[in-house]
Amino acid sequence: MTSESESEATISHDGSFPGFLCACADALNTPAPPPRVLRADRPEELFETRFTATRDDERAASLWQRMTRLVGTKAMRCLLEAFLSDSPDADSCIATVIRRLRFEGAQVMNDLSDPVILAVEKAAHRSRAEAHLLTGLVRFSELSDGCWYAAIRPSSDVLMLIADHFCSRFEPMRFVIHDSTRGTAILHEPGQSWSIAEGFSLGSDDLLKAFSDRENTIRNLWRCYFQSTAIQERLNPSLQASRMPKRYWSLLVEMEEPTCQGVS
């Protein structure tokens, strides 16, 4: 039977990146063997002693700044991208890598023979790849109040990775990019920096009512154009899905049925 002293120690966090960094700070201050770092919603195991890290944004920022000075922006960016991925064990692996980085330096990230380092790199690649894909698939719609709205449903939590791209490209626009899966959104006002809002929601019925008249006309014209220019004999759904994955189709205007009566 496993005794209390032999049980595996874990530190849980609230799922946010600042909360995760606070859990890592606690883990770094714990003598070997280091505890695992997991999200609080992960089920507790039988022989596990769990502690909860309290989120403290200032403490999280302090750890981030210290580690960035120690190992550089590139390594820390990779850890952030890995955390934002949909890999279920990413946070535990990242916490292990942070501990190695603290004591061994930035060269640790080159040790892909270590399965933990490799797992972090793969998780980061998933986030980077999806963020890159979404920069070409996000569709903005004009609302009646002059704001521009786009909904996305990414597998990874990529809002932080795409915000700079869209804010730079559409700096004069007031827009929202809404991750409807996680209830978060990028909010951007002209001449200001972007922010991430949590608990953001906008139902489909409310959205349809919020479209401007011009937006409704343009959306229908685009659907009609997309349908009329398609060459039926050359349709290749498999190729189309490889370029534009099916899980994104429900949010693409051109995949909706058009109403082409009266359109010339």
PDB file of C-alpha atoms in Angstrom:
ATOM      1  CA  MET A   1       0.000   0.000   0.000  1.00  0.00           C
ATOM      2  CA  THR A   2       1.317   3.441  -0.924  1.00  0.00           C
ATOM      3  CA  SER A   3       2.023   5.669   2.031  1.00  0.00           C
ATOM      4  CA  GLU A   4       1.335   9.418   2.170  1.00  0.00           C
ATOM      5  CA  SER A   5       5.035  10.169   1.728  1.00  0.00           C
ATOM      6  CA  GLU A   6       5.115   7.963  -1.387  1.00  0.00           C
ATOM      7  CA  SER A   7       2.049   9.494  -3.038  1.00  0.00           C
ATOM      8  CA  GLU A   8       2.544  11.580  -6.147  1.00  0.00           C
ATOM      9  CA  ALA A   9       2.336  15.314  -5.536  1.00  0.00           C
ATOM     10  CA  THR A  10       0.552  17.490  -8.083  1.00  0.00           C
ATOM     11  CA  ILE A  11      -0.188  21.191  -8.281  1.00  0.00           C
ATOM     12  CA  SER A  12      -3.383  22.186 -10.035  1.00  0.00           C
ATOM     13  CA  HIS A  13      -4.201  25.477 -11.742  1.00  0.00           C
ATOM     14  CA  ASP A  14      -7.336  27.186 -13.035  1.00  0.00           C
ATOM     15  CA  GLY A  15      -6.602  26.630 -16.734  1.00  0.00           C
ATOM     16  CA  SER A  16      -5.435  30.163 -17.484  1.00  0.00           C
ATOM     17  CA  PHE A  17      -1.862  30.850 -18.542  1.00  0.00           C
ATOM     18  CA  PRO A  18      -1.181  33.123 -15.527  1.00  0.00           C
ATOM     19  CA  GLY A  19      -2.616  30.423 -13.253  1.00  0.00           C
ATOM     20  CA  PHE A  20      -0.394  27.846 -14.919  1.00  0.00           C
ATOM     21  CA  LEU A  21       2.708  30.021 -14.423  1.00  0.00           C
ATOM     22  CA  CYS A  22       1.860  30.383 -10.728  1.00  0.00           C
ATOM     23  CA  ALA A  23       1.633  26.589 -10.470  1.00  0.00           C
ATOM     24  CA  CYS A  24       5.031  26.340 -12.177  1.00  0.00           C
ATOM     25  CA  ALA A  25       6.458  28.851  -9.693  1.00  0.00           C
ATOM     26  CA  ASP A  26       5.215  26.653  -6.843  1.00  0.00           C
ATOM     27  CA  ALA A  27       6.719  23.587  -8.528  1.00  0.00           C
ATOM     28  CA  LEU A  28      10.086  25.321  -8.941  1.00  0.00           C
ATOM     29  CA  ASN A  29      10.130  26.083  -5.215  1.00  0.00           C
ATOM     30  CA  THR A  30       9.451  22.438  -4.344  1.00  0.00           C
ATOM     31  CA  PRO A  31      12.445  20.144  -3.735  1.00  0.00           C
ATOM     32  CA  ALA A  32      12.941  17.055  -5.878  1.00  0.00           C
ATOM     33  CA  PRO A  33      11.133  15.043  -6.998  1.00  0.00           C
ATOM     34  CA  PRO A  34       9.222  17.889  -8.653  1.00  0.00           C
ATOM     35  CA  PRO A  35       5.401  17.741  -8.546  1.00  0.00           C
ATOM     36  CA  ARG A  36       3.305  17.428 -11.677  1.00  0.00           C
ATOM     37  CA  VAL A  37       1.359  20.469 -12.848  1.00  0.00           C
ATOM     38  CA  LEU A  38      -2.185  19.818 -14.080  1.00  0.00           C
ATOM     39  CA  ARG A  39      -5.423  21.648 -14.765  1.00  0.00           C
ATOM     40  CA  ALA A  40      -7.862  21.630 -11.871  1.00  0.00           C
ATOM     41  CA  ASP A  41     -10.507  19.888 -13.985  1.00  0.00           C
ATOM     42  CA  ARG A  42      -8.331  16.796 -14.428  1.00  0.00           C
ATOM     43  CA  PRO A  43      -9.672  13.960 -12.227  1.00  0.00           C
ATOM     44  CA  GLU A  44      -7.655  13.252  -9.109  1.00  0.00           C
ATOM     45  CA  GLU A  45      -5.835   9.924  -9.126  1.00  0.00           C
ATOM     46  CA  LEU A  46      -5.942   7.356  -6.338  1.00  0.00           C
ATOM     47  CA  PHE A  47      -2.451   7.883  -4.909  1.00  0.00           C
ATOM     48  CA  GLU A  48      -2.181  11.595  -5.476  1.00  0.00           C
ATOM     49  CA  THR A  49      -1.652  14.498  -3.123  1.00  0.00           C
ATOM     50  CA  ARG A  50      -3.009  17.578  -4.841  1.00  0.00           C
ATOM     51  CA  PHE A  51      -2.330  21.219  -4.042  1.00  0.00           C
ATOM     52  CA  THR A  52      -3.969  24.187  -5.725  1.00  0.00           C
ATOM     53  CA  ALA A  53      -1.997  27.170  -6.993  1.00  0.00           C
ATOM     54  CA  THR A  54      -3.648  30.546  -6.491  1.00  0.00           C
ATOM     55  CA  ARG A  55      -3.671  32.723  -9.578  1.00  0.00           C
ATOM     56  CA  ASP A  56      -1.631  35.888  -9.126  1.00  0.00           C
ATOM     57  CA  ASP A  57      -1.079  37.818 -12.350  1.00  0.00           C
ATOM     58  CA  GLU A  58       1.863  39.806 -10.951  1.00  0.00           C
ATOM     59  CA  ARG A  59       3.613  36.655  -9.796  1.00  0.00           C
ATOM     60  CA  ALA A  60       2.981  35.035 -13.184  1.00  0.00           C
ATOM     61  CA  ALA A  61       4.399  38.062 -15.013  1.00  0.00           C
ATOM     62  CA  SER A  62       7.438  38.037 -12.746  1.00  0.00           C
ATOM     63  CA  LEU A  63       8.199  34.378 -13.550  1.00  0.00           C
ATOM     64  CA  TRP A  64       7.677  34.981 -17.267  1.00  0.00           C
ATOM     65  CA  GLN A  65      10.069  37.946 -17.258  1.00  0.00           C
ATOM     66  CA  ARG A  66      12.743  36.098 -15.277  1.00  0.00           C
ATOM     67  CA  MET A  67      12.595  33.062 -17.552  1.00  0.00           C
ATOM     68  CA  THR A  68      12.628  35.251 -20.684  1.00  0.00           C
ATOM     69  CA  ARG A  69      15.788  36.987 -19.470  1.00  0.00           C
ATOM     70  CA  LEU A  70      17.314  33.594 -18.733  1.00  0.00           C
ATOM     71  CA  VAL A  71      16.458  31.625 -21.899  1.00  0.00           C
ATOM     72  CA  GLY A  72      15.175  34.174 -24.423  1.00  0.00           C
ATOM     73  CA  THR A  73      11.905  35.039 -26.123  1.00  0.00           C
ATOM     74  CA  LYS A  74      11.980  32.191 -28.650  1.00  0.00           C
ATOM     75  CA  ALA A  75      12.002  29.426 -26.035  1.00  0.00           C
ATOM     76  CA  MET A  76       9.273  31.065 -23.967  1.00  0.00           C
ATOM     77  CA  ARG A  77       7.143  31.671 -27.060  1.00  0.00           C
ATOM     78  CA  CYS A  78       7.354  27.941 -27.812  1.00  0.00           C
ATOM     79  CA  LEU A  79       6.139  27.125 -24.296  1.00  0.00           C
ATOM     80  CA  LEU A  80       3.203  29.522 -24.668  1.00  0.00           C
ATOM     81  CA  GLU A  81       2.238  27.990 -28.008  1.00  0.00           C
ATOM     82  CA  ALA A  82       2.398  24.508 -26.491  1.00  0.00           C
ATOM     83  CA  PHE A  83       0.177  25.585 -23.589  1.00  0.00           C
ATOM     84  CA  LEU A  84      -2.419  26.954 -26.020  1.00  0.00           C
ATOM     85  CA  SER A  85      -2.630  23.643 -27.892  1.00  0.00           C
ATOM     86  CA  ASP A  86      -5.318  21.008 -27.381  1.00  0.00           C
ATOM     87  CA  SER A  87      -2.766  18.451 -26.153  1.00  0.00           C
ATOM     88  CA  PRO A  88      -4.120  17.096 -22.832  1.00  0.00           C
ATOM     89  CA  ASP A  89      -0.699  16.607 -21.215  1.00  0.00           C
ATOM     90  CA  ALA A  90       0.928  19.794 -22.490  1.00  0.00           C
ATOM     91  CA  ASP A  91       0.885  21.668 -19.173  1.00  0.00           C
ATOM     92  CA  SER A  92       2.617  18.851 -17.292  1.00  0.00           C
ATOM     93  CA  CYS A  93       5.303  18.593 -19.984  1.00  0.00           C
ATOM     94  CA  ILE A  94       5.810  22.370 -20.123  1.00  0.00           C
ATOM     95  CA  ALA A  95       6.271  22.544 -16.351  1.00  0.00           C
ATOM     96  CA  THR A  96       8.975  19.876 -16.612  1.00  0.00           C
ATOM     97  CA  VAL A  97      10.674  21.805 -19.432  1.00  0.00           C
ATOM     98  CA  ILE A  98      10.568  25.060 -17.429  1.00  0.00           C
ATOM     99  CA  ARG A  99      12.399  23.331 -14.603  1.00  0.00           C
ATOM    100  CA  ARG A 100      15.087  22.104 -17.008  1.00  0.00           C
ATOM    101  CA  LEU A 101      15.372  25.519 -18.634  1.00  0.00           C
ATOM    102  CA  ARG A 102      15.940  27.144 -15.272  1.00  0.00           C
ATOM    103  CA  PHE A 103      18.865  24.909 -14.391  1.00  0.00           C
ATOM    104  CA  GLU A 104      20.310  24.026 -17.830  1.00  0.00           C
ATOM    105  CA  GLY A 105      19.556  27.006 -20.076  1.00  0.00           C
ATOM    106  CA  ALA A 106      17.981  27.541 -23.495  1.00  0.00           C
ATOM    107  CA  GLN A 107      19.895  24.692 -25.179  1.00  0.00           C
ATOM    108  CA  VAL A 108      17.420  22.328 -23.523  1.00  0.00           C
ATOM    109  CA  MET A 109      14.921  23.104 -26.309  1.00  0.00           C
ATOM    110  CA  ASN A 110      17.252  21.438 -28.834  1.00  0.00           C
ATOM    111  CA  ASP A 111      17.165  18.098 -26.996  1.00  0.00           C
ATOM    112  CA  LEU A 112      14.446  16.459 -29.091  1.00  0.00           C
ATOM    113  CA  SER A 113      15.686  13.040 -27.991  1.00  0.00           C
ATOM    114  CA  ASP A 114      13.892  13.811 -24.715  1.00  0.00           C
ATOM    115  CA  PRO A 115      10.235  12.723 -25.194  1.00  0.00           C
ATOM    116  CA  VAL A 116       9.052  15.575 -22.971  1.00  0.00           C
ATOM    117  CA  ILE A 117      10.833  18.224 -25.062  1.00  0.00           C
ATOM    118  CA  LEU A 118       9.532  16.558 -28.222  1.00  0.00           C
ATOM    119  CA  ALA A 119       5.973  16.554 -26.859  1.00  0.00           C
ATOM    120  CA  VAL A 120       6.202  20.282 -26.121  1.00  0.00           C
ATOM    121  CA  GLU A 121       7.525  21.030 -29.605  1.00  0.00           C
ATOM    122  CA  LYS A 122       4.745  18.974 -31.213  1.00  0.00           C
ATOM    123  CA  ALA A 123       2.091  20.739 -29.136  1.00  0.00           C
ATOM    124  CA  ALA A 124       3.539  24.134 -30.083  1.00  0.00           C
ATOM    125  CA  HIS A 125       3.546  23.128 -33.751  1.00  0.00           C
ATOM    126  CA  ARG A 126      -0.156  22.240 -33.576  1.00  0.00           C
ATOM    127  CA  SER A 127      -1.007  25.700 -32.271  1.00  0.00           C
ATOM    128  CA  ARG A 128       1.232  27.461 -34.794  1.00  0.00           C
ATOM    129  CA  ALA A 129      -0.193  25.488 -37.708  1.00  0.00           C
ATOM    130  CA  GLU A 130      -3.804  26.175 -36.753  1.00  0.00           C
ATOM    131  CA  ALA A 131      -3.121  29.858 -36.129  1.00  0.00           C
ATOM    132  CA  HIS A 132      -1.518  30.110 -39.581  1.00  0.00           C
ATOM    133  CA  LEU A 133      -4.493  28.363 -41.184  1.00  0.00           C
ATOM    134  CA  LEU A 134      -6.998  30.653 -39.515  1.00  0.00           C
ATOM    135  CA  THR A 135      -5.302  33.791 -40.801  1.00  0.00           C
ATOM    136  CA  GLY A 136      -6.714  32.767 -44.198  1.00  0.00           C
ATOM    137  CA  LEU A 137     -10.066  31.349 -43.071  1.00  0.00           C
ATOM    138  CA  VAL A 138     -11.433  34.009 -40.715  1.00  0.00           C
ATOM    139  CA  ARG A 139     -14.500  35.681 -42.279  1.00  0.00           C
ATOM    140  CA  PHE A 140     -15.538  39.107 -40.983  1.00  0.00           C
ATOM    141  CA  SER A 141     -19.145  40.280 -41.202  1.00  0.00           C
ATOM    142  CA  GLU A 142     -20.342  43.853 -40.845  1.00  0.00           C
ATOM    143  CA  LEU A 143     -22.843  44.455 -38.050  1.00  0.00           C
ATOM    144  CA  SER A 144     -25.501  47.147 -38.034  1.00  0.00           C
ATOM    145  CA  ASP A 145     -23.487  49.261 -35.563  1.00  0.00           C
ATOM    146  CA  GLY A 146     -20.470  49.376 -37.909  1.00  0.00           C
ATOM    147  CA  CYS A 147     -18.450  46.783 -35.959  1.00  0.00           C
ATOM    148  CA  TRP A 148     -16.952  43.753 -37.726  1.00  0.00           C
ATOM    149  CA  TYR A 149     -17.489  40.278 -36.272  1.00  0.00           C
ATOM    150  CA  ALA A 150     -15.926  36.886 -36.998  1.00  0.00           C
ATOM    151  CA  ALA A 151     -16.610  33.556 -35.281  1.00  0.00           C
ATOM    152  CA  ILE A 152     -14.081  30.723 -35.113  1.00  0.00           C
ATOM    153  CA  ARG A 153     -14.039  27.266 -33.504  1.00  0.00           C
ATOM    154  CA  PRO A 154     -10.370  26.274 -33.325  1.00  0.00           C
ATOM    155  CA  SER A 155      -9.116  23.102 -31.688  1.00  0.00           C
ATOM    156  CA  SER A 156      -6.310  25.051 -29.999  1.00  0.00           C
ATOM    157  CA  ASP A 157      -6.719  28.308 -28.084  1.00  0.00           C
ATOM    158  CA  VAL A 158      -5.112  30.465 -30.767  1.00  0.00           C
ATOM    159  CA  LEU A 159      -6.590  33.936 -30.161  1.00  0.00           C
ATOM    160  CA  MET A 160      -3.350  35.216 -28.646  1.00  0.00           C
ATOM    161  CA  LEU A 161      -1.417  33.908 -31.652  1.00  0.00           C
ATOM    162  CA  ILE A 162      -3.553  35.565 -34.341  1.00  0.00           C
ATOM    163  CA  ALA A 163      -4.393  38.859 -32.612  1.00  0.00           C
ATOM    164  CA  ASP A 164      -1.321  40.798 -33.784  1.00  0.00           C
ATOM    165  CA  HIS A 165      -1.833  39.670 -37.391  1.00  0.00           C
ATOM    166  CA  PHE A 166      -5.407  40.923 -37.642  1.00  0.00           C
ATOM    167  CA  CYS A 167      -4.846  44.072 -35.588  1.00  0.00           C
ATOM    168  CA  SER A 168      -1.955  45.044 -37.860  1.00  0.00           C
ATOM    169  CA  ARG A 169      -3.837  44.239 -41.042  1.00  0.00           C
ATOM    170  CA  PHE A 170      -7.133  45.857 -40.025  1.00  0.00           C
ATOM    171  CA  GLU A 171      -5.886  48.566 -37.684  1.00  0.00           C
ATOM    172  CA  PRO A 172      -8.597  51.131 -38.673  1.00  0.00           C
ATOM    173  CA  MET A 173     -11.417  48.645 -38.012  1.00  0.00           C
ATOM    174  CA  ARG A 174     -13.413  48.026 -34.858  1.00  0.00           C
ATOM    175  CA  PHE A 175     -13.714  44.260 -34.753  1.00  0.00           C
ATOM    176  CA  VAL A 176     -14.316  41.132 -32.688  1.00  0.00           C
ATOM    177  CA  ILE A 177     -12.915  37.651 -33.326  1.00  0.00           C
ATOM    178  CA  HIS A 178     -14.991  35.278 -31.226  1.00  0.00           C
ATOM    179  CA  ASP A 179     -13.812  31.814 -30.174  1.00  0.00           C
ATOM    180  CA  SER A 180     -17.301  30.409 -29.679  1.00  0.00           C
ATOM    181  CA  THR A 181     -15.968  27.117 -28.287  1.00  0.00           C
ATOM    182  CA  ARG A 182     -14.210  28.753 -25.324  1.00  0.00           C
ATOM    183  CA  GLY A 183     -16.368  31.869 -24.925  1.00  0.00           C
ATOM    184  CA  THR A 184     -13.437  34.228 -25.434  1.00  0.00           C
ATOM    185  CA  ALA A 185     -12.862  36.986 -27.984  1.00  0.00           C
ATOM    186  CA  ILE A 186     -10.294  39.421 -29.347  1.00  0.00           C
ATOM    187  CA  LEU A 187     -11.613  42.971 -28.977  1.00  0.00           C
ATOM    188  CA  HIS A 188      -9.998  45.689 -31.075  1.00  0.00           C
ATOM    189  CA  GLU A 189     -10.682  49.416 -31.267  1.00  0.00           C
ATOM    190  CA  PRO A 190      -8.962  51.655 -33.876  1.00  0.00           C
ATOM    191  CA  GLY A 191      -5.786  53.201 -32.521  1.00  0.00           C
ATOM    192  CA  GLN A 192      -5.727  50.942 -29.448  1.00  0.00           C
ATOM    193  CA  SER A 193      -4.101  47.659 -28.539  1.00  0.00           C
ATOM    194  CA  TRP A 194      -6.185  44.488 -28.546  1.00  0.00           C
ATOM    195  CA  SER A 195      -7.525  42.692 -25.502  1.00  0.00           C
ATOM    196  CA  ILE A 196      -8.939  39.235 -24.769  1.00  0.00           C
ATOM    197  CA  ALA A 197     -12.440  39.149 -23.272  1.00  0.00           C
ATOM    198  CA  GLU A 198     -13.603  36.092 -21.324  1.00  0.00           C
ATOM    199  CA  GLY A 199     -17.217  35.001 -21.016  1.00  0.00           C
ATOM    200  CA  PHE A 200     -18.087  36.474 -24.428  1.00  0.00           C
ATOM    201  CA  SER A 201     -21.240  35.148 -26.118  1.00  0.00           C
ATOM    202  CA  LEU A 202     -23.365  35.988 -29.134  1.00  0.00           C
ATOM    203  CA  GLY A 203     -26.088  33.581 -30.214  1.00  0.00           C
ATOM    204  CA  SER A 204     -26.629  32.730 -33.886  1.00  0.00           C
ATOM    205  CA  ASP A 205     -30.129  34.232 -33.866  1.00  0.00           C
ATOM    206  CA  ASP A 206     -28.841  37.461 -32.329  1.00  0.00           C
ATOM    207  CA  LEU A 207     -26.026  37.537 -34.878  1.00  0.00           C
ATOM    208  CA  LEU A 208     -28.328  37.193 -37.876  1.00  0.00           C
ATOM    209  CA  LYS A 209     -30.405  40.103 -36.586  1.00  0.00           C
ATOM    210  CA  ALA A 210     -27.240  42.156 -36.011  1.00  0.00           C
ATOM    211  CA  PHE A 211     -25.972  41.965 -39.623  1.00  0.00           C
ATOM    212  CA  SER A 212     -26.188  45.207 -41.573  1.00  0.00           C
ATOM    213  CA  ASP A 213     -28.341  45.299 -44.725  1.00  0.00           C
ATOM    214  CA  ARG A 214     -25.192  45.692 -46.815  1.00  0.00           C
ATOM    215  CA  GLU A 215     -23.669  42.633 -45.153  1.00  0.00           C
ATOM    216  CA  ASN A 216     -26.715  40.471 -45.902  1.00  0.00           C
ATOM    217  CA  THR A 217     -26.601  41.528 -49.569  1.00  0.00           C
ATOM    218  CA  ILE A 218     -22.860  40.894 -49.907  1.00  0.00           C
ATOM    219  CA  ARG A 219     -23.068  37.512 -48.172  1.00  0.00           C
ATOM    220  CA  ASN A 220     -25.756  36.338 -50.565  1.00  0.00           C
ATOM    221  CA  LEU A 221     -23.889  37.669 -53.605  1.00  0.00           C
ATOM    222  CA  TRP A 222     -20.758  35.830 -52.498  1.00  0.00           C
ATOM    223  CA  ARG A 223     -22.678  32.559 -52.025  1.00  0.00           C
ATOM    224  CA  CYS A 224     -24.247  32.913 -55.470  1.00  0.00           C
ATOM    225  CA  TYR A 225     -20.862  33.652 -57.031  1.00  0.00           C
ATOM    226  CA  PHE A 226     -19.254  30.678 -55.297  1.00  0.00           C
ATOM    227  CA  GLN A 227     -22.015  28.366 -56.543  1.00  0.00           C
ATOM    228  CA  SER A 228     -22.250  29.729 -60.089  1.00  0.00           C
ATOM    229  CA  THR A 229     -18.504  29.547 -60.775  1.00  0.00           C
ATOM    230  CA  ALA A 230     -18.168  25.952 -59.549  1.00  0.00           C
ATOM    231  CA  ILE A 231     -17.568  23.435 -62.339  1.00  0.00           C
ATOM    232  CA  GLN A 232     -19.619  20.408 -61.337  1.00  0.00           C
ATOM    233  CA  GLU A 233     -17.519  17.967 -63.398  1.00  0.00           C
ATOM    234  CA  ARG A 234     -14.390  19.056 -61.543  1.00  0.00           C
ATOM    235  CA  LEU A 235     -15.708  18.970 -57.993  1.00  0.00           C
ATOM    236  CA  ASN A 236     -13.180  17.268 -55.722  1.00  0.00           C
ATOM    237  CA  PRO A 237     -14.457  17.245 -52.101  1.00  0.00           C
ATOM    238  CA  SER A 238     -11.380  15.405 -50.830  1.00  0.00           C
ATOM    239  CA  LEU A 239      -9.011  18.010 -52.237  1.00  0.00           C
ATOM    240  CA  GLN A 240     -11.239  20.804 -50.986  1.00  0.00           C
ATOM    241  CA  ALA A 241     -11.281  19.322 -47.488  1.00  0.00           C
ATOM    242  CA  SER A 242      -7.472  19.024 -47.489  1.00  0.00           C
ATOM    243  CA  ARG A 243      -7.146  22.752 -48.256  1.00  0.00           C
ATOM    244  CA  MET A 244     -10.082  23.866 -46.138  1.00  0.00           C
ATOM    245  CA  PRO A 245     -10.770  21.309 -43.349  1.00  0.00           C
ATOM    246  CA  LYS A 246     -14.420  20.342 -42.944  1.00  0.00           C
ATOM    247  CA  ARG A 247     -14.531  21.331 -39.299  1.00  0.00           C
ATOM    248  CA  TYR A 248     -14.311  24.963 -40.427  1.00  0.00           C
ATOM    249  CA  TRP A 249     -16.994  24.747 -43.124  1.00  0.00           C
ATOM    250  CA  SER A 250     -19.943  25.634 -40.891  1.00  0.00           C
ATOM    251  CA  LEU A 251     -18.437  29.105 -40.330  1.00  0.00           C
ATOM    252  CA  LEU A 252     -17.702  29.857 -44.000  1.00  0.00           C
ATOM    253  CA  VAL A 253     -20.246  31.998 -45.847  1.00  0.00           C
ATOM    254  CA  GLU A 254     -19.633  30.251 -49.170  1.00  0.00           C
ATOM    255  CA  MET A 255     -20.713  26.903 -47.710  1.00  0.00           C
ATOM    256  CA  GLU A 256     -24.232  28.155 -47.010  1.00  0.00           C
ATOM    257  CA  GLU A 257     -27.062  27.785 -49.516  1.00  0.00           C
ATOM    258  CA  PRO A 258     -27.554  30.996 -51.537  1.00  0.00           C
ATOM    259  CA  THR A 259     -30.779  32.742 -52.425  1.00  0.00           C
ATOM    260  CA  CYS A 260     -30.061  33.822 -55.980  1.00  0.00           C
ATOM    261  CA  GLN A 261     -33.488  34.965 -57.125  1.00  0.00           C
ATOM    262  CA  GLY A 262     -33.288  38.466 -58.468  1.00  0.00           C
ATOM    263  CA  VAL A 263     -29.480  38.488 -58.421  1.00  0.00           C
ATOM    264  CA  SER A 264     -27.954  39.463 -61.759  1.00  0.00           C
TER     265      SER A 264
END
